[in-house]
CSV table of C-alpha atoms and ligand atoms in Angstrom, one decimal:
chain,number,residue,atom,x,y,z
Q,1,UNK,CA,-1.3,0.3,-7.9
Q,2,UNK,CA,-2.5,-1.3,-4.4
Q,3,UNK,CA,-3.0,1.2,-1.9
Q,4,UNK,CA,-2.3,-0.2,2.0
Q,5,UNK,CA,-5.7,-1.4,2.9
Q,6,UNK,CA,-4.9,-3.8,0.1
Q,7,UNK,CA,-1.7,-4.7,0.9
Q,8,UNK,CA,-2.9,-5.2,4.3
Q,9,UNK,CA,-5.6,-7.9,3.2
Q,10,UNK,CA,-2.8,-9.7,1.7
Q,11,UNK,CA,-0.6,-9.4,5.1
Q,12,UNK,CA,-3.6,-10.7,6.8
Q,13,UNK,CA,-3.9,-13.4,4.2
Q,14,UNK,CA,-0.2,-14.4,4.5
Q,15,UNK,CA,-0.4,-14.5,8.3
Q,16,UNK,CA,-3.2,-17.0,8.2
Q,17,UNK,CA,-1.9,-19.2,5.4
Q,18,UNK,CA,2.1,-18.8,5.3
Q,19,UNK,CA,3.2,-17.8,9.0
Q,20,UNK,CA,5.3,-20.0,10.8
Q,21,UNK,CA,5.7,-22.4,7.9
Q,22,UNK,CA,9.5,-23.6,6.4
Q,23,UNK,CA,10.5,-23.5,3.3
Q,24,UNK,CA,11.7,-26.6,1.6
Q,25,UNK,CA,12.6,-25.1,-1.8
Q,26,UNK,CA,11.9,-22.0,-3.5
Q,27,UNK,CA,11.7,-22.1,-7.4
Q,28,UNK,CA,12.1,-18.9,-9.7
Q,29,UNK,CA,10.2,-18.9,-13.5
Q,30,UNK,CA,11.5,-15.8,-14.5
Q,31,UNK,CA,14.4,-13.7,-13.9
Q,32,UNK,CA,12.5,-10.5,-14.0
Q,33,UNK,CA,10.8,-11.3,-10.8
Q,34,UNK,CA,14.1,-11.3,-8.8
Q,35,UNK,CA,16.1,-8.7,-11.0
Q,36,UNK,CA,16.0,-6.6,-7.4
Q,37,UNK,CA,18.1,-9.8,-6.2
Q,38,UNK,CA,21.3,-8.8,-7.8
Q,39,UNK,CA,23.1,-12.7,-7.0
Q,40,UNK,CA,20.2,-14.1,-9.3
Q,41,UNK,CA,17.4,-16.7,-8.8
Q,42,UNK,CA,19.3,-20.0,-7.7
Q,43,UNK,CA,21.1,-17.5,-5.1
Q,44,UNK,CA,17.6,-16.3,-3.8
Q,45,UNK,CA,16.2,-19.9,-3.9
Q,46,UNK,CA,19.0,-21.3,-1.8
Q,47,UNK,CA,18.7,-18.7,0.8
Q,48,UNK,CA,15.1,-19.4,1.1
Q,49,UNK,CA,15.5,-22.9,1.7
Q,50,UNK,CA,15.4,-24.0,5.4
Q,51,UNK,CA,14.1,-20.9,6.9
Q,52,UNK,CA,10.6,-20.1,9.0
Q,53,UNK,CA,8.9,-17.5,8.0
Q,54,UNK,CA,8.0,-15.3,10.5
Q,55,UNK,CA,4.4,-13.1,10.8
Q,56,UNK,CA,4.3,-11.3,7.7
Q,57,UNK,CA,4.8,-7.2,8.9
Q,58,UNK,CA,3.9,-4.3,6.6
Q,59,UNK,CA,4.7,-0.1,6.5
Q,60,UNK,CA,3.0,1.8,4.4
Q,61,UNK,CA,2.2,-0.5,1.0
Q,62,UNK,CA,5.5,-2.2,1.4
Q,63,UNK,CA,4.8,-6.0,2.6
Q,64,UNK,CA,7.6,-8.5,3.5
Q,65,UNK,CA,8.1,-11.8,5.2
Q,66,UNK,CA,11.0,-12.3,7.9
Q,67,UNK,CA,12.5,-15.8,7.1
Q,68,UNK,CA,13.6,-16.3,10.7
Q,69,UNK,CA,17.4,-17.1,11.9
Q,70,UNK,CA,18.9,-15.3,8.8
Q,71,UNK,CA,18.7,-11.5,9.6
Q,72,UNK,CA,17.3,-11.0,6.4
Q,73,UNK,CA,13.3,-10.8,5.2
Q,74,UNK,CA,11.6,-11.3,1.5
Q,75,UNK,CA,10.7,-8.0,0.2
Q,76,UNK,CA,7.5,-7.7,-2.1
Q,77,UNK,CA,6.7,-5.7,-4.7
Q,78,UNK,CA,3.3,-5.7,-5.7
Q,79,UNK,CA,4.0,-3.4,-8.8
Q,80,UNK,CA,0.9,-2.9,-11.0
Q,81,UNK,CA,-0.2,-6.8,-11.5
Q,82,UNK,CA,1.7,-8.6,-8.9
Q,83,UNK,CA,-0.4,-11.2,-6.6
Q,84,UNK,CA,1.1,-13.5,-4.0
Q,85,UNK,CA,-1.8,-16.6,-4.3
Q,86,UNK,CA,-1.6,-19.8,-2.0
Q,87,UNK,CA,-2.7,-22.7,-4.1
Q,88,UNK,CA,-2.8,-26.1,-3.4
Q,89,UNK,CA,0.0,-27.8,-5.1
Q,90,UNK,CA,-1.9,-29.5,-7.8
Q,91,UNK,CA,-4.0,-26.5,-8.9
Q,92,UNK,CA,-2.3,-25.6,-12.7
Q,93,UNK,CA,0.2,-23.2,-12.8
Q,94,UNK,CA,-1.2,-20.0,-13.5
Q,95,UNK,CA,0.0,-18.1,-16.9
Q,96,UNK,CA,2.3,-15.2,-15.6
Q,97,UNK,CA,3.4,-18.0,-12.3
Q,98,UNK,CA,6.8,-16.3,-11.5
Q,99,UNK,CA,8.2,-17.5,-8.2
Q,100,UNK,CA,6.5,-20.7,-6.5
Q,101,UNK,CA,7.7,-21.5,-2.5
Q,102,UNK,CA,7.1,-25.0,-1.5
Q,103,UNK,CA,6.9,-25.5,2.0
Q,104,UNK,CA,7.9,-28.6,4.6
Q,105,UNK,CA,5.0,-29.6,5.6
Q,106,UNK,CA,1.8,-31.2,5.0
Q,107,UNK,CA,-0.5,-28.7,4.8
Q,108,UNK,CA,-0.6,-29.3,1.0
Q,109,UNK,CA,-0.7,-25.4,0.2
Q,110,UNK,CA,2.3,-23.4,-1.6
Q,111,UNK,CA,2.9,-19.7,-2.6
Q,112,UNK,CA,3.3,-18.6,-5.6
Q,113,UNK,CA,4.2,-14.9,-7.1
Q,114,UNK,CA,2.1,-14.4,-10.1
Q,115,UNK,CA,2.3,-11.0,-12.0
Q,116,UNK,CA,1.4,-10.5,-15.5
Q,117,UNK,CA,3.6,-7.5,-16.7
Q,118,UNK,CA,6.8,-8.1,-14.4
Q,119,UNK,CA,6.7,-4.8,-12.8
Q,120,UNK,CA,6.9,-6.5,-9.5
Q,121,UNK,CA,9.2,-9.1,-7.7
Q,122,UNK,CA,10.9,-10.6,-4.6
Q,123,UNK,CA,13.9,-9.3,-3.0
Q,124,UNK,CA,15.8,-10.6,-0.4
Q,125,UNK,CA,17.4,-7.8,2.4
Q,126,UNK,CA,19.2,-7.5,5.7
Q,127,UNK,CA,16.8,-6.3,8.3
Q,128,UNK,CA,17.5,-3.7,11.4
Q,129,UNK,CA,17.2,-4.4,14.9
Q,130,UNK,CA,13.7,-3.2,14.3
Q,131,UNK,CA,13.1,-6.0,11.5
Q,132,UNK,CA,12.9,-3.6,9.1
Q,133,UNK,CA,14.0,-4.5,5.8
Q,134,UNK,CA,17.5,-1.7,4.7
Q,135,UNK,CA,16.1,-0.7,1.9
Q,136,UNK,CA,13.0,0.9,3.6
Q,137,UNK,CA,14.6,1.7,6.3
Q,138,UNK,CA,13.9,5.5,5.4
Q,139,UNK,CA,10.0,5.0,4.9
Q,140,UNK,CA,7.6,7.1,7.5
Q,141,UNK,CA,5.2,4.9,9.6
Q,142,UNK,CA,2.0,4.8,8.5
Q,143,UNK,CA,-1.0,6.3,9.8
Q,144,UNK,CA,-2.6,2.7,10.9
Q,145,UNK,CA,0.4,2.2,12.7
Q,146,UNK,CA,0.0,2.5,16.3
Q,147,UNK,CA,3.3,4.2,17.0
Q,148,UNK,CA,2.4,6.8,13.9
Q,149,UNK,CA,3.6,10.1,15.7
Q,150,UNK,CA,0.6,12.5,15.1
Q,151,UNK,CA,2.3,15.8,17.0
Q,152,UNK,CA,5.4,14.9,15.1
Q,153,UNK,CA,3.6,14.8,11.6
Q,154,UNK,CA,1.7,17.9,12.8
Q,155,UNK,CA,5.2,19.7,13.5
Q,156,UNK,CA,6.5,18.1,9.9
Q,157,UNK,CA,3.7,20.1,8.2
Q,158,UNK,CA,4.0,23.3,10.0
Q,159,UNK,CA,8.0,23.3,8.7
Q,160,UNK,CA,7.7,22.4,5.2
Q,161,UNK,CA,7.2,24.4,2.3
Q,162,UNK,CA,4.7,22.0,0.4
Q,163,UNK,CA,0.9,21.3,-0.2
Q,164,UNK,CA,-1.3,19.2,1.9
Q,165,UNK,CA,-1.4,16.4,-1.1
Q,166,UNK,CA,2.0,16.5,-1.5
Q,167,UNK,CA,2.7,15.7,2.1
Q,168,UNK,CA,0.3,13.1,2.4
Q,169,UNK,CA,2.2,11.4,-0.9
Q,170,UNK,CA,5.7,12.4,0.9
Q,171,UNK,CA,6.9,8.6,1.7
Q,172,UNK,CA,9.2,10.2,4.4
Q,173,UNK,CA,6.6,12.0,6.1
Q,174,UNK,CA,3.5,9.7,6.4
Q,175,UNK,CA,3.7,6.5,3.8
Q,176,UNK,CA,0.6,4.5,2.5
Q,177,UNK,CA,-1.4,7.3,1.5
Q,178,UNK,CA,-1.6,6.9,-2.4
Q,179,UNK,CA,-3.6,9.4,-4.9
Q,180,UNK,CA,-7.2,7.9,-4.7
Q,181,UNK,CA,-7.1,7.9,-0.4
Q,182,UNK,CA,-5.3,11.6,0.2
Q,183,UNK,CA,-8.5,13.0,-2.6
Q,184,UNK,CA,-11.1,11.1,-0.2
Q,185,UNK,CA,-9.9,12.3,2.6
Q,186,UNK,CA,-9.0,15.8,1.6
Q,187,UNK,CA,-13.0,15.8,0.2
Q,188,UNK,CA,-13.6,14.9,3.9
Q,189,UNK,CA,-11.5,17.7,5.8
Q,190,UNK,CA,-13.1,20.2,3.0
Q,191,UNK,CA,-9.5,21.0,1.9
Q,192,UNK,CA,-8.4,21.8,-1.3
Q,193,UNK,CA,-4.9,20.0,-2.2
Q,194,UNK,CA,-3.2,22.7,-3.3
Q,195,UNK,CA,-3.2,24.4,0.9
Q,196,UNK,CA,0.0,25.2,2.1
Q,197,UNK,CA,0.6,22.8,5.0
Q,198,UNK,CA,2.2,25.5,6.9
Q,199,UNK,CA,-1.3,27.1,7.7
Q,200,UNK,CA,-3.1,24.3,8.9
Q,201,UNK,CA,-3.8,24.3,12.8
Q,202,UNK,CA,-3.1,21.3,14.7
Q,203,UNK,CA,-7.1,20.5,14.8
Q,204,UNK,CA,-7.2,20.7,11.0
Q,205,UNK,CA,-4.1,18.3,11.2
Q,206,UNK,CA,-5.6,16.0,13.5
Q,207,UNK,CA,-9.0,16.1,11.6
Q,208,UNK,CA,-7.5,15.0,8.4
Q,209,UNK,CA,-5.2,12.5,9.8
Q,210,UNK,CA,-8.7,10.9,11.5
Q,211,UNK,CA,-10.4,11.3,7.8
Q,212,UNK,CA,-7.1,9.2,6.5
Q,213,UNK,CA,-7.7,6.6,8.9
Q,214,UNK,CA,-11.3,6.2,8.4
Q,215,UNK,CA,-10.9,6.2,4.3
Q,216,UNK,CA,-8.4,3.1,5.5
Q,217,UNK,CA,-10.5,1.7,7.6
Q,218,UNK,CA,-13.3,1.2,5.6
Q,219,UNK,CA,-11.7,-0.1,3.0
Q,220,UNK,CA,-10.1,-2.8,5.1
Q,221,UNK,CA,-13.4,-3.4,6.5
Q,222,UNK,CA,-14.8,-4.1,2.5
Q,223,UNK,CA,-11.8,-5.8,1.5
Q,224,UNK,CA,-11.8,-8.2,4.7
Q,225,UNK,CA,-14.6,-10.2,3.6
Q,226,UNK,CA,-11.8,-12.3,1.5
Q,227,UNK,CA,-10.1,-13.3,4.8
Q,228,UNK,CA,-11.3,-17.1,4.9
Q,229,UNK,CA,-10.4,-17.6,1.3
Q,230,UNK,CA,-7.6,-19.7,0.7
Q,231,UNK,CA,-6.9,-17.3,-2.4
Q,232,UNK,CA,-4.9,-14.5,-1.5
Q,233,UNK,CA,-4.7,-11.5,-4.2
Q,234,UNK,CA,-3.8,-8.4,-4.7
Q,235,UNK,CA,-5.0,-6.4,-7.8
Q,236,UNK,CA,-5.3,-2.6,-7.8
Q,237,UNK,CA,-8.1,-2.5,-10.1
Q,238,UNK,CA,-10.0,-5.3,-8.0
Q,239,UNK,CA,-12.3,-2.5,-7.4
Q,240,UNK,CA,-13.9,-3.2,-3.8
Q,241,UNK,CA,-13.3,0.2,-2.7
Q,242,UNK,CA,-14.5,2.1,-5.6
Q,243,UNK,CA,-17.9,1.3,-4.2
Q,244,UNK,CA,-17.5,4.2,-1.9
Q,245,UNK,CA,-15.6,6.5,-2.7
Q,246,UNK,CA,-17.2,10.0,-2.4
Q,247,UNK,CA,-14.2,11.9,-4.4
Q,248,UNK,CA,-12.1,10.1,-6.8
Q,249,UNK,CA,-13.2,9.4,-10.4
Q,250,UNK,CA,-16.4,11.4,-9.8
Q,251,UNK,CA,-15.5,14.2,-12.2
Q,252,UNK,CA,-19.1,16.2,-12.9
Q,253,UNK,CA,-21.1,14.2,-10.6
Q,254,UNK,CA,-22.5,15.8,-7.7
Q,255,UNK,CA,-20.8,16.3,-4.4
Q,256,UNK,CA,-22.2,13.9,-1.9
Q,257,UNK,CA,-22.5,17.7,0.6
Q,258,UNK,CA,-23.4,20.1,-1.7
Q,259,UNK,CA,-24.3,18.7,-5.2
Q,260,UNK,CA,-21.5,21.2,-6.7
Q,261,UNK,CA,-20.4,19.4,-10.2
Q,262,UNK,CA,-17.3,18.4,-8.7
Q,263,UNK,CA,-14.1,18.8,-10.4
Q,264,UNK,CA,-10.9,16.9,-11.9
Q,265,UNK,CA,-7.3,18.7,-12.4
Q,266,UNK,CA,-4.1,17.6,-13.7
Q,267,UNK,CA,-2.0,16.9,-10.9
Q,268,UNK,CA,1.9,15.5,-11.0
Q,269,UNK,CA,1.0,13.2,-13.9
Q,270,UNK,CA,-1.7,11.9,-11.8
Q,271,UNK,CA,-5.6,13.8,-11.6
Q,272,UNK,CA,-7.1,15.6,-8.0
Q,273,UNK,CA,-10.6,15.6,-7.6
Q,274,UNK,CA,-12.3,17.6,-5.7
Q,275,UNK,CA,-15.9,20.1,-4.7
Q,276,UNK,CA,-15.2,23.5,-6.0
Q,277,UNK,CA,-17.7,24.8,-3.2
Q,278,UNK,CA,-16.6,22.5,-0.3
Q,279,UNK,CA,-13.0,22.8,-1.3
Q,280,UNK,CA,-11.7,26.2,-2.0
Q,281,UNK,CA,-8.2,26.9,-3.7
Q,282,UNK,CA,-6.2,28.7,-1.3
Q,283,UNK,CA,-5.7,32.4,-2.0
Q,284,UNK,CA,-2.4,33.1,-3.8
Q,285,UNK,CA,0.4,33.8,-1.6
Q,286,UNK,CA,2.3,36.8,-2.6
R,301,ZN,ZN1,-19.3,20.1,-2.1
């Protein structure tokens, strides 16, 4: 799965490329790909038709595009395989080519919605006065969001009966964070997942919120070398930020701090790494 700073490459990638541009027709391959639009493909394509799109916006790894004048926005979901690619019209359609956009001028470039298992699609939605698309209406900012509420997330954590991982998974709390980011930057702020947020200070709170932000940051930063390139992707297994991760996937190889093997646990179907020696479990709370 794409984590934000990959879904905010392909934001940047759709502002440059597919901002302020009008659609002239819209064109669905496969029903699976809208099957979130419950009125079907020609009903999606013919709502297209006509509008601007406006600058692509982003919370947390959802992504859409306003199409202007119509109150409503395209939704995407990235799933595991999903990429939204601008091509120039003659390049071949690709293999698992979904959903292709033309637009109304002659800049010679279209998008298209390519995703080889289906798992993704476009969805069209009413937006609030906040251009929020409804159905995410209930999604936390994220924490590269300037009006991300630190004291408030703070408060969040003191309040709830849950683990530190947890809440930085918890969608209605602080959204973005996925499974390989909320390990790196636990590994960072030396805890283990398994703390109970309620005894974190607000320094150990601001910490870690800092360490999510740099994790994010640097990714960006690798991942924004593909900027200039007229080929915008998304792939979670594209693999730029596994270059640096100091955490996750490193199961018996030595902590970057301490050179403690470090470890890997089952966690909610998913696996925590983490330094036995930099990272203690939290004693058990009777
Ligand atoms: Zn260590």
């Amino acid at each position: 799965m794409p984590e934000l700073p990959e879904v905010e490459v392909v934001r940047r990638g759709l502002e440059r490329w597919v901002a302020h541009r009008t659609v002239a027709d819209a064109e669905v391959l496969h029903p699976r790909a809208v099957r979130r639009h419950i009125a079907g493909g020609d009903d999606f394509a013919q709502r297209l038709k006509g509008h601007r799109i406006g600058v692509p916006s982003r919370r947390g790894k959802y992504l859409w595009l306003p199409l202007e004048d119509s109150g409503q926005a395209v939704l995407a979901h990235l799933g595991m395989s999903g990429q939204l690619l601008v091509q120039p019209h003659e390049a071949p359609a690709e293999k698992h080519l979904r959903i292709r956009v033309r637009f109304a001028d002659a800049l010679g470039t279209e998008l298209r919605f390519v995703d080889q298992r289906t798992f993704g699609g476009l969805s069209l939605h009413d937006t609030g006065p906040d251009g929020l698309p409804d159905v995410i209406a209930h999604i936390a900012r994220d924490p590269l969001d300037p009006l991300f509420d630190d004291e408030a997330f703070h408060q969040a954590l003191r309040r709830k009966r849950t683990t530190v991982k947890r809440a930085l998974l918890d969608q209605s709390l602080i959204s973005g964070v996925g499974n390989i980011y909320a390990d790196e930057a636990l590994w960072r702020s030396r805890l283990h997942y398994e703390r109970p947020t309620a005894t974190l200070t607000r320094p150990r709170t601001a910490e870690l919120l800092g360490h999510v932000r740099d994790v994010m940051n640097a990714a960006l930063a690798v991942g924004g070398t593909s900027f200039d390139s007229l080929y915008v992707n998304v792939n979670g297994e594209s693999g730029y930020f596994d270059r640096s991760l100091d955490a996750y996937g490193r199961e018996g190889l030595p902590c970057r701090r301490c050179a403690t093997p470090m470890r890997r646990r089952p966690w909610m179907n998913r696996s925590s790494y983490y330094c036995p020696k930099c990272q203690r479990p939290p004693r058990a709370v009777s």
